Amino acid sequence: MSDNRLRLGVNIDHVATVRNARGGAYPDPLRAARIAEEAGADGITAHLREDRRHISDADIDGLMDILSVPLNFEMAATDEMQKIALRHKPHAVCIVPEKREERTTEGGLEVAREENKLAHFIAPLRDAGCRVSIFIAADQRQIDAAHRIGAEVIELHTGAYCDFHAEGKPDESARELEALREMSAYAHSLGLEVHAGHGLTYDTVQPVAAFPEVRELNIGHFLIGEAIFRGLTPAVHEMRRLMDEARA
Ligand code: PXP
């Protein structure tokens, strides 16, 4: 496998959102994880929110049992989540901000103001062998802080870039993309591994996939939405194809 290959992490949270709308067991996010894996996902991402609005504790137990690709466990920096992560020791832990009233992870983590607290928070996770990633905006202050606290990975929040694109605001979208480009290169120069995600679609993935410093994209909502129309396997295949084409 070439070193240039960009990894695709498929986020399965919204399979659980649909399941939970009826309170039963269908559709099963573990089945989606297996299909995504067979379709070429390099990893599975799942966010166990404090309010358990989509992924459940049992889903995380199940994913740890069945996956043959790495699990990227997204969580808020709380004692409860830290205990769960230390029990499972997933391949990667991505620390995200969480507000109960938000519909999705709206912004990046404020690392710069919480540096000491976060440094202590991630130390045991690192000691347990988890790759710790911090989900942040394309902001040099936050990248410097993530570096200082000992994170190995940052994931850059692509939501603003994608939102402006969807709203038909090309100048604003281009400005956000430029910040992502510059900050990918900056983070890489510090020795951080760079990931990116949030809101990516077939229309927005390629410019980000083309940044040579970005090693992984985590994509969920669009792929699960697209799976309704064309099935999860073709949806993942098309995303993979676009990523590879952008990278070539
Ligand atoms: N990366 C992180 C850190 C996220 O919190 C999310 C959303 O849960 C994603 C990627 C995927 O975003 P989307 O579902 O919009 O593709």
JSON list of N, CA and C in Angstrom, two decimals, residues 172-234:
[
{"chain": "A", "resi": 172, "resn": "GLU", "atom": "N", "xyz": [-16.70, 32.33, 0.46]},
{"chain": "A", "resi": 172, "resn": "GLU", "atom": "CA", "xyz": [-16.53, 31.93, 1.87]},
{"chain": "A", "resi": 172, "resn": "GLU", "atom": "C", "xyz": [-16.02, 30.49, 1.95]},
{"chain": "A", "resi": 173, "resn": "SER", "atom": "N", "xyz": [-16.56, 29.65, 1.08]},
{"chain": "A", "resi": 173, "resn": "SER", "atom": "CA", "xyz": [-16.14, 28.25, 1.07]},
{"chain": "A", "resi": 173, "resn": "SER", "atom": "C", "xyz": [-14.65, 28.15, 0.69]},
{"chain": "A", "resi": 174, "resn": "ALA", "atom": "N", "xyz": [-14.24, 28.93, -0.31]},
{"chain": "A", "resi": 174, "resn": "ALA", "atom": "CA", "xyz": [-12.84, 28.91, -0.74]},
{"chain": "A", "resi": 174, "resn": "ALA", "atom": "C", "xyz": [-11.92, 29.42, 0.38]},
{"chain": "A", "resi": 175, "resn": "ARG", "atom": "N", "xyz": [-12.41, 30.41, 1.13]},
{"chain": "A", "resi": 175, "resn": "ARG", "atom": "CA", "xyz": [-11.60, 30.94, 2.24]},
{"chain": "A", "resi": 175, "resn": "ARG", "atom": "C", "xyz": [-11.41, 29.85, 3.32]},
{"chain": "A", "resi": 176, "resn": "GLU", "atom": "N", "xyz": [-12.47, 29.13, 3.62]},
{"chain": "A", "resi": 176, "resn": "GLU", "atom": "CA", "xyz": [-12.36, 28.05, 4.61]},
{"chain": "A", "resi": 176, "resn": "GLU", "atom": "C", "xyz": [-11.44, 26.94, 4.11]},
{"chain": "A", "resi": 177, "resn": "LEU", "atom": "N", "xyz": [-11.54, 26.64, 2.83]},
{"chain": "A", "resi": 177, "resn": "LEU", "atom": "CA", "xyz": [-10.70, 25.60, 2.25]},
{"chain": "A", "resi": 177, "resn": "LEU", "atom": "C", "xyz": [-9.22, 25.99, 2.33]},
{"chain": "A", "resi": 178, "resn": "GLU", "atom": "N", "xyz": [-8.95, 27.25, 2.08]},
{"chain": "A", "resi": 178, "resn": "GLU", "atom": "CA", "xyz": [-7.58, 27.74, 2.14]},
{"chain": "A", "resi": 178, "resn": "GLU", "atom": "C", "xyz": [-7.03, 27.62, 3.58]},
{"chain": "A", "resi": 179, "resn": "ALA", "atom": "N", "xyz": [-7.87, 27.94, 4.55]},
{"chain": "A", "resi": 179, "resn": "ALA", "atom": "CA", "xyz": [-7.44, 27.80, 5.96]},
{"chain": "A", "resi": 179, "resn": "ALA", "atom": "C", "xyz": [-7.15, 26.33, 6.26]},
{"chain": "A", "resi": 180, "resn": "LEU", "atom": "N", "xyz": [-7.99, 25.43, 5.74]},
{"chain": "A", "resi": 180, "resn": "LEU", "atom": "CA", "xyz": [-7.77, 24.00, 5.97]},
{"chain": "A", "resi": 180, "resn": "LEU", "atom": "C", "xyz": [-6.45, 23.56, 5.32]},
{"chain": "A", "resi": 181, "resn": "ARG", "atom": "N", "xyz": [-6.20, 24.09, 4.13]},
{"chain": "A", "resi": 181, "resn": "ARG", "atom": "CA", "xyz": [-4.96, 23.73, 3.43]},
{"chain": "A", "resi": 181, "resn": "ARG", "atom": "C", "xyz": [-3.73, 24.20, 4.21]},
{"chain": "A", "resi": 182, "resn": "GLU", "atom": "N", "xyz": [-3.76, 25.46, 4.61]},
{"chain": "A", "resi": 182, "resn": "GLU", "atom": "CA", "xyz": [-2.61, 26.02, 5.34]},
{"chain": "A", "resi": 182, "resn": "GLU", "atom": "C", "xyz": [-2.40, 25.30, 6.67]},
{"chain": "A", "resi": 183, "resn": "MET", "atom": "N", "xyz": [-3.49, 25.06, 7.36]},
{"chain": "A", "resi": 183, "resn": "MET", "atom": "CA", "xyz": [-3.36, 24.46, 8.69]},
{"chain": "A", "resi": 183, "resn": "MET", "atom": "C", "xyz": [-3.02, 22.96, 8.64]},
{"chain": "A", "resi": 184, "resn": "SER", "atom": "N", "xyz": [-3.38, 22.29, 7.54]},
{"chain": "A", "resi": 184, "resn": "SER", "atom": "CA", "xyz": [-2.94, 20.90, 7.37]},
{"chain": "A", "resi": 184, "resn": "SER", "atom": "C", "xyz": [-1.42, 20.87, 7.26]},
{"chain": "A", "resi": 185, "resn": "ALA", "atom": "N", "xyz": [-0.91, 21.78, 6.44]},
{"chain": "A", "resi": 185, "resn": "ALA", "atom": "CA", "xyz": [0.55, 21.83, 6.24]},
{"chain": "A", "resi": 185, "resn": "ALA", "atom": "C", "xyz": [1.24, 22.23, 7.54]},
{"chain": "A", "resi": 186, "resn": "TYR", "atom": "N", "xyz": [0.65, 23.18, 8.26]},
{"chain": "A", "resi": 186, "resn": "TYR", "atom": "CA", "xyz": [1.27, 23.63, 9.51]},
{"chain": "A", "resi": 186, "resn": "TYR", "atom": "C", "xyz": [1.30, 22.50, 10.55]},
{"chain": "A", "resi": 187, "resn": "ALA", "atom": "N", "xyz": [0.17, 21.83, 10.72]},
{"chain": "A", "resi": 187, "resn": "ALA", "atom": "CA", "xyz": [0.11, 20.74, 11.71]},
{"chain": "A", "resi": 187, "resn": "ALA", "atom": "C", "xyz": [1.09, 19.63, 11.35]},
{"chain": "A", "resi": 188, "resn": "HIS", "atom": "N", "xyz": [1.17, 19.32, 10.08]},
{"chain": "A", "resi": 188, "resn": "HIS", "atom": "CA", "xyz": [2.09, 18.29, 9.61]},
{"chain": "A", "resi": 188, "resn": "HIS", "atom": "C", "xyz": [3.53, 18.69, 9.93]},
{"chain": "A", "resi": 189, "resn": "SER", "atom": "N", "xyz": [3.84, 19.98, 9.77]},
{"chain": "A", "resi": 189, "resn": "SER", "atom": "CA", "xyz": [5.22, 20.45, 10.03]},
{"chain": "A", "resi": 189, "resn": "SER", "atom": "C", "xyz": [5.59, 20.30, 11.51]},
{"chain": "A", "resi": 190, "resn": "LEU", "atom": "N", "xyz": [4.58, 20.23, 12.38]},
{"chain": "A", "resi": 190, "resn": "LEU", "atom": "CA", "xyz": [4.85, 20.02, 13.82]},
{"chain": "A", "resi": 190, "resn": "LEU", "atom": "C", "xyz": [4.98, 18.53, 14.15]},
{"chain": "A", "resi": 191, "resn": "GLY", "atom": "N", "xyz": [4.71, 17.68, 13.17]},
{"chain": "A", "resi": 191, "resn": "GLY", "atom": "CA", "xyz": [4.79, 16.24, 13.41]},
{"chain": "A", "resi": 191, "resn": "GLY", "atom": "C", "xyz": [3.46, 15.62, 13.76]},
{"chain": "A", "resi": 192, "resn": "LEU", "atom": "N", "xyz": [2.39, 16.39, 13.67]},
{"chain": "A", "resi": 192, "resn": "LEU", "atom": "CA", "xyz": [1.05, 15.84, 13.95]},
{"chain": "A", "resi": 192, "resn": "LEU", "atom": "C", "xyz": [0.53, 15.11, 12.72]},
{"chain": "A", "resi": 193, "resn": "GLU", "atom": "N", "xyz": [-0.19, 14.00, 12.95]},
{"chain": "A", "resi": 193, "resn": "GLU", "atom": "CA", "xyz": [-0.89, 13.37, 11.82]},
{"chain": "A", "resi": 193, "resn": "GLU", "atom": "C", "xyz": [-2.20, 14.13, 11.62]},
{"chain": "A", "resi": 194, "resn": "VAL", "atom": "N", "xyz": [-2.53, 14.39, 10.36]},
{"chain": "A", "resi": 194, "resn": "VAL", "atom": "CA", "xyz": [-3.70, 15.24, 10.09]},
{"chain": "A", "resi": 194, "resn": "VAL", "atom": "C", "xyz": [-4.84, 14.42, 9.49]},
{"chain": "A", "resi": 195, "resn": "HIS", "atom": "N", "xyz": [-5.99, 14.52, 10.14]},
{"chain": "A", "resi": 195, "resn": "HIS", "atom": "CA", "xyz": [-7.22, 13.94, 9.62]},
{"chain": "A", "resi": 195, "resn": "HIS", "atom": "C", "xyz": [-8.20, 15.10, 9.38]},
{"chain": "A", "resi": 196, "resn": "ALA", "atom": "N", "xyz": [-9.29, 14.81, 8.69]},
{"chain": "A", "resi": 196, "resn": "ALA", "atom": "CA", "xyz": [-10.29, 15.86, 8.47]},
{"chain": "A", "resi": 196, "resn": "ALA", "atom": "C", "xyz": [-11.65, 15.23, 8.33]},
{"chain": "A", "resi": 197, "resn": "GLY", "atom": "N", "xyz": [-12.67, 16.00, 8.62]},
{"chain": "A", "resi": 197, "resn": "GLY", "atom": "CA", "xyz": [-14.02, 15.49, 8.45]},
{"chain": "A", "resi": 197, "resn": "GLY", "atom": "C", "xyz": [-15.06, 16.43, 8.98]},
{"chain": "A", "resi": 198, "resn": "HIS", "atom": "N", "xyz": [-16.27, 16.14, 8.64]},
{"chain": "A", "resi": 198, "resn": "HIS", "atom": "CA", "xyz": [-17.54, 16.77, 9.01]},
{"chain": "A", "resi": 198, "resn": "HIS", "atom": "C", "xyz": [-18.18, 17.42, 7.79]},
{"chain": "A", "resi": 199, "resn": "GLY", "atom": "N", "xyz": [-19.31, 16.88, 7.42]},
{"chain": "A", "resi": 199, "resn": "GLY", "atom": "CA", "xyz": [-20.11, 17.48, 6.35]},
{"chain": "A", "resi": 199, "resn": "GLY", "atom": "C", "xyz": [-19.62, 17.17, 4.95]},
{"chain": "A", "resi": 200, "resn": "LEU", "atom": "N", "xyz": [-18.61, 16.32, 4.79]},
{"chain": "A", "resi": 200, "resn": "LEU", "atom": "CA", "xyz": [-18.05, 16.07, 3.46]},
{"chain": "A", "resi": 200, "resn": "LEU", "atom": "C", "xyz": [-19.05, 15.27, 2.60]},
{"chain": "A", "resi": 201, "resn": "THR", "atom": "N", "xyz": [-19.08, 15.62, 1.33]},
{"chain": "A", "resi": 201, "resn": "THR", "atom": "CA", "xyz": [-19.97, 14.98, 0.35]},
{"chain": "A", "resi": 201, "resn": "THR", "atom": "C", "xyz": [-19.16, 14.68, -0.91]},
{"chain": "A", "resi": 202, "resn": "TYR", "atom": "N", "xyz": [-19.81, 14.08, -1.90]},
{"chain": "A", "resi": 202, "resn": "TYR", "atom": "CA", "xyz": [-19.12, 13.86, -3.18]},
{"chain": "A", "resi": 202, "resn": "TYR", "atom": "C", "xyz": [-18.65, 15.20, -3.77]},
{"chain": "A", "resi": 203, "resn": "ASP", "atom": "N", "xyz": [-19.40, 16.27, -3.53]},
{"chain": "A", "resi": 203, "resn": "ASP", "atom": "CA", "xyz": [-19.04, 17.57, -4.11]},
{"chain": "A", "resi": 203, "resn": "ASP", "atom": "C", "xyz": [-17.89, 18.26, -3.39]},
{"chain": "A", "resi": 204, "resn": "THR", "atom": "N", "xyz": [-17.70, 17.95, -2.13]},
{"chain": "A", "resi": 204, "resn": "THR", "atom": "CA", "xyz": [-16.70, 18.71, -1.35]},
{"chain": "A", "resi": 204, "resn": "THR", "atom": "C", "xyz": [-15.47, 17.90, -0.98]},
{"chain": "A", "resi": 205, "resn": "VAL", "atom": "N", "xyz": [-15.49, 16.60, -1.23]},
{"chain": "A", "resi": 205, "resn": "VAL", "atom": "CA", "xyz": [-14.41, 15.77, -0.70]},
{"chain": "A", "resi": 205, "resn": "VAL", "atom": "C", "xyz": [-13.08, 15.98, -1.42]},
{"chain": "A", "resi": 206, "resn": "GLN", "atom": "N", "xyz": [-13.13, 16.22, -2.73]},
{"chain": "A", "resi": 206, "resn": "GLN", "atom": "CA", "xyz": [-11.87, 16.14, -3.48]},
{"chain": "A", "resi": 206, "resn": "GLN", "atom": "C", "xyz": [-10.84, 17.22, -3.12]},
{"chain": "A", "resi": 207, "resn": "PRO", "atom": "N", "xyz": [-11.23, 18.48, -2.97]},
{"chain": "A", "resi": 207, "resn": "PRO", "atom": "CA", "xyz": [-10.21, 19.47, -2.61]},
{"chain": "A", "resi": 207, "resn": "PRO", "atom": "C", "xyz": [-9.50, 19.14, -1.29]},
{"chain": "A", "resi": 208, "resn": "VAL", "atom": "N", "xyz": [-10.24, 18.56, -0.34]},
{"chain": "A", "resi": 208, "resn": "VAL", "atom": "CA", "xyz": [-9.62, 18.21, 0.95]},
{"chain": "A", "resi": 208, "resn": "VAL", "atom": "C", "xyz": [-8.76, 16.96, 0.78]},
{"chain": "A", "resi": 209, "resn": "ALA", "atom": "N", "xyz": [-9.28, 16.00, 0.01]},
{"chain": "A", "resi": 209, "resn": "ALA", "atom": "CA", "xyz": [-8.53, 14.75, -0.23]},
{"chain": "A", "resi": 209, "resn": "ALA", "atom": "C", "xyz": [-7.21, 15.03, -0.94]},
{"chain": "A", "resi": 210, "resn": "ALA", "atom": "N", "xyz": [-7.15, 16.13, -1.66]},
{"chain": "A", "resi": 210, "resn": "ALA", "atom": "CA", "xyz": [-5.93, 16.45, -2.41]},
{"chain": "A", "resi": 210, "resn": "ALA", "atom": "C", "xyz": [-4.82, 17.02, -1.53]},
{"chain": "A", "resi": 211, "resn": "PHE", "atom": "N", "xyz": [-5.13, 17.44, -0.31]},
{"chain": "A", "resi": 211, "resn": "PHE", "atom": "CA", "xyz": [-4.06, 17.96, 0.57]},
{"chain": "A", "resi": 211, "resn": "PHE", "atom": "C", "xyz": [-3.13, 16.80, 0.92]},
{"chain": "A", "resi": 212, "resn": "PRO", "atom": "N", "xyz": [-1.86, 16.88, 0.56]},
{"chain": "A", "resi": 212, "resn": "PRO", "atom": "CA", "xyz": [-0.99, 15.72, 0.77]},
{"chain": "A", "resi": 212, "resn": "PRO", "atom": "C", "xyz": [-0.78, 15.37, 2.25]},
{"chain": "A", "resi": 213, "resn": "GLU", "atom": "N", "xyz": [-0.96, 16.36, 3.13]},
{"chain": "A", "resi": 213, "resn": "GLU", "atom": "CA", "xyz": [-0.71, 16.10, 4.56]},
{"chain": "A", "resi": 213, "resn": "GLU", "atom": "C", "xyz": [-1.88, 15.37, 5.22]},
{"chain": "A", "resi": 214, "resn": "VAL", "atom": "N", "xyz": [-3.04, 15.37, 4.60]},
{"chain": "A", "resi": 214, "resn": "VAL", "atom": "CA", "xyz": [-4.20, 14.73, 5.23]},
{"chain": "A", "resi": 214, "resn": "VAL", "atom": "C", "xyz": [-4.11, 13.23, 5.01]},
{"chain": "A", "resi": 215, "resn": "ARG", "atom": "N", "xyz": [-4.19, 12.47, 6.09]},
{"chain": "A", "resi": 215, "resn": "ARG", "atom": "CA", "xyz": [-4.03, 11.02, 6.01]},
{"chain": "A", "resi": 215, "resn": "ARG", "atom": "C", "xyz": [-5.34, 10.26, 6.12]},
{"chain": "A", "resi": 216, "resn": "GLU", "atom": "N", "xyz": [-6.36, 10.92, 6.66]},
{"chain": "A", "resi": 216, "resn": "GLU", "atom": "CA", "xyz": [-7.62, 10.20, 6.88]},
{"chain": "A", "resi": 216, "resn": "GLU", "atom": "C", "xyz": [-8.79, 11.17, 6.82]},
{"chain": "A", "resi": 217, "resn": "LEU", "atom": "N", "xyz": [-9.87, 10.73, 6.20]},
{"chain": "A", "resi": 217, "resn": "LEU", "atom": "CA", "xyz": [-11.12, 11.48, 6.22]},
{"chain": "A", "resi": 217, "resn": "LEU", "atom": "C", "xyz": [-12.16, 10.64, 6.96]},
{"chain": "A", "resi": 218, "resn": "ASN", "atom": "N", "xyz": [-12.94, 11.29, 7.81]},
{"chain": "A", "resi": 218, "resn": "ASN", "atom": "CA", "xyz": [-14.04, 10.60, 8.49]},
{"chain": "A", "resi": 218, "resn": "ASN", "atom": "C", "xyz": [-15.35, 11.17, 7.97]},
{"chain": "A", "resi": 219, "resn": "ILE", "atom": "N", "xyz": [-16.15, 10.28, 7.40]},
{"chain": "A", "resi": 219, "resn": "ILE", "atom": "CA", "xyz": [-17.36, 10.73, 6.70]},
{"chain": "A", "resi": 219, "resn": "ILE", "atom": "C", "xyz": [-18.53, 9.85, 7.12]},
{"chain": "A", "resi": 220, "resn": "GLY", "atom": "N", "xyz": [-19.64, 10.51, 7.50]},
{"chain": "A", "resi": 220, "resn": "GLY", "atom": "CA", "xyz": [-20.78, 9.73, 7.98]},
{"chain": "A", "resi": 220, "resn": "GLY", "atom": "C", "xyz": [-22.10, 10.12, 7.36]},
{"chain": "A", "resi": 221, "resn": "HIS", "atom": "N", "xyz": [-22.61, 11.28, 7.72]},
{"chain": "A", "resi": 221, "resn": "HIS", "atom": "CA", "xyz": [-23.99, 11.65, 7.41]},
{"chain": "A", "resi": 221, "resn": "HIS", "atom": "C", "xyz": [-24.30, 11.52, 5.92]},
{"chain": "A", "resi": 222, "resn": "PHE", "atom": "N", "xyz": [-23.43, 12.05, 5.10]},
{"chain": "A", "resi": 222, "resn": "PHE", "atom": "CA", "xyz": [-23.70, 11.99, 3.65]},
{"chain": "A", "resi": 222, "resn": "PHE", "atom": "C", "xyz": [-23.73, 10.55, 3.15]},
{"chain": "A", "resi": 223, "resn": "LEU", "atom": "N", "xyz": [-22.78, 9.74, 3.61]},
{"chain": "A", "resi": 223, "resn": "LEU", "atom": "CA", "xyz": [-22.72, 8.35, 3.13]},
{"chain": "A", "resi": 223, "resn": "LEU", "atom": "C", "xyz": [-23.95, 7.55, 3.55]},
{"chain": "A", "resi": 224, "resn": "ILE", "atom": "N", "xyz": [-24.40, 7.77, 4.78]},
{"chain": "A", "resi": 224, "resn": "ILE", "atom": "CA", "xyz": [-25.58, 7.03, 5.25]},
{"chain": "A", "resi": 224, "resn": "ILE", "atom": "C", "xyz": [-26.82, 7.53, 4.51]},
{"chain": "A", "resi": 225, "resn": "GLY", "atom": "N", "xyz": [-26.87, 8.84, 4.24]},
{"chain": "A", "resi": 225, "resn": "GLY", "atom": "CA", "xyz": [-27.96, 9.39, 3.44]},
{"chain": "A", "resi": 225, "resn": "GLY", "atom": "C", "xyz": [-27.95, 8.81, 2.04]},
{"chain": "A", "resi": 226, "resn": "GLU", "atom": "N", "xyz": [-26.80, 8.79, 1.44]},
{"chain": "A", "resi": 226, "resn": "GLU", "atom": "CA", "xyz": [-26.65, 8.28, 0.07]},
{"chain": "A", "resi": 226, "resn": "GLU", "atom": "C", "xyz": [-27.00, 6.79, 0.01]},
{"chain": "A", "resi": 227, "resn": "ALA", "atom": "N", "xyz": [-26.72, 6.09, 1.10]},
{"chain": "A", "resi": 227, "resn": "ALA", "atom": "CA", "xyz": [-27.02, 4.65, 1.14]},
{"chain": "A", "resi": 227, "resn": "ALA", "atom": "C", "xyz": [-28.52, 4.39, 0.98]},
{"chain": "A", "resi": 228, "resn": "ILE", "atom": "N", "xyz": [-29.34, 5.35, 1.37]},
{"chain": "A", "resi": 228, "resn": "ILE", "atom": "CA", "xyz": [-30.79, 5.19, 1.21]},
{"chain": "A", "resi": 228, "resn": "ILE", "atom": "C", "xyz": [-31.13, 5.07, -0.28]},
{"chain": "A", "resi": 229, "resn": "PHE", "atom": "N", "xyz": [-30.41, 5.82, -1.09]},
{"chain": "A", "resi": 229, "resn": "PHE", "atom": "CA", "xyz": [-30.74, 5.87, -2.52]},
{"chain": "A", "resi": 229, "resn": "PHE", "atom": "C", "xyz": [-30.00, 4.82, -3.34]},
{"chain": "A", "resi": 230, "resn": "ARG", "atom": "N", "xyz": [-28.76, 4.55, -2.97]},
{"chain": "A", "resi": 230, "resn": "ARG", "atom": "CA", "xyz": [-28.00, 3.63, -3.84]},
{"chain": "A", "resi": 230, "resn": "ARG", "atom": "C", "xyz": [-27.40, 2.44, -3.10]},
{"chain": "A", "resi": 231, "resn": "GLY", "atom": "N", "xyz": [-27.58, 2.39, -1.79]},
{"chain": "A", "resi": 231, "resn": "GLY", "atom": "CA", "xyz": [-26.99, 1.30, -1.01]},
{"chain": "A", "resi": 231, "resn": "GLY", "atom": "C", "xyz": [-25.64, 1.72, -0.45]},
{"chain": "A", "resi": 232, "resn": "LEU", "atom": "N", "xyz": [-25.27, 1.14, 0.68]},
{"chain": "A", "resi": 232, "resn": "LEU", "atom": "CA", "xyz": [-24.05, 1.59, 1.36]},
{"chain": "A", "resi": 232, "resn": "LEU", "atom": "C", "xyz": [-22.80, 1.21, 0.58]},
{"chain": "A", "resi": 233, "resn": "THR", "atom": "N", "xyz": [-22.78, 0.01, 0.01]},
{"chain": "A", "resi": 233, "resn": "THR", "atom": "CA", "xyz": [-21.57, -0.42, -0.70]},
{"chain": "A", "resi": 233, "resn": "THR", "atom": "C", "xyz": [-21.24, 0.52, -1.87]},
{"chain": "A", "resi": 234, "resn": "PRO", "atom": "N", "xyz": [-22.18, 0.77, -2.80]},
{"chain": "A", "resi": 234, "resn": "PRO", "atom": "CA", "xyz": [-21.86, 1.72, -3.88]},
{"chain": "A", "resi": 234, "resn": "PRO", "atom": "C", "xyz": [-21.55, 3.13, -3.36]}
]
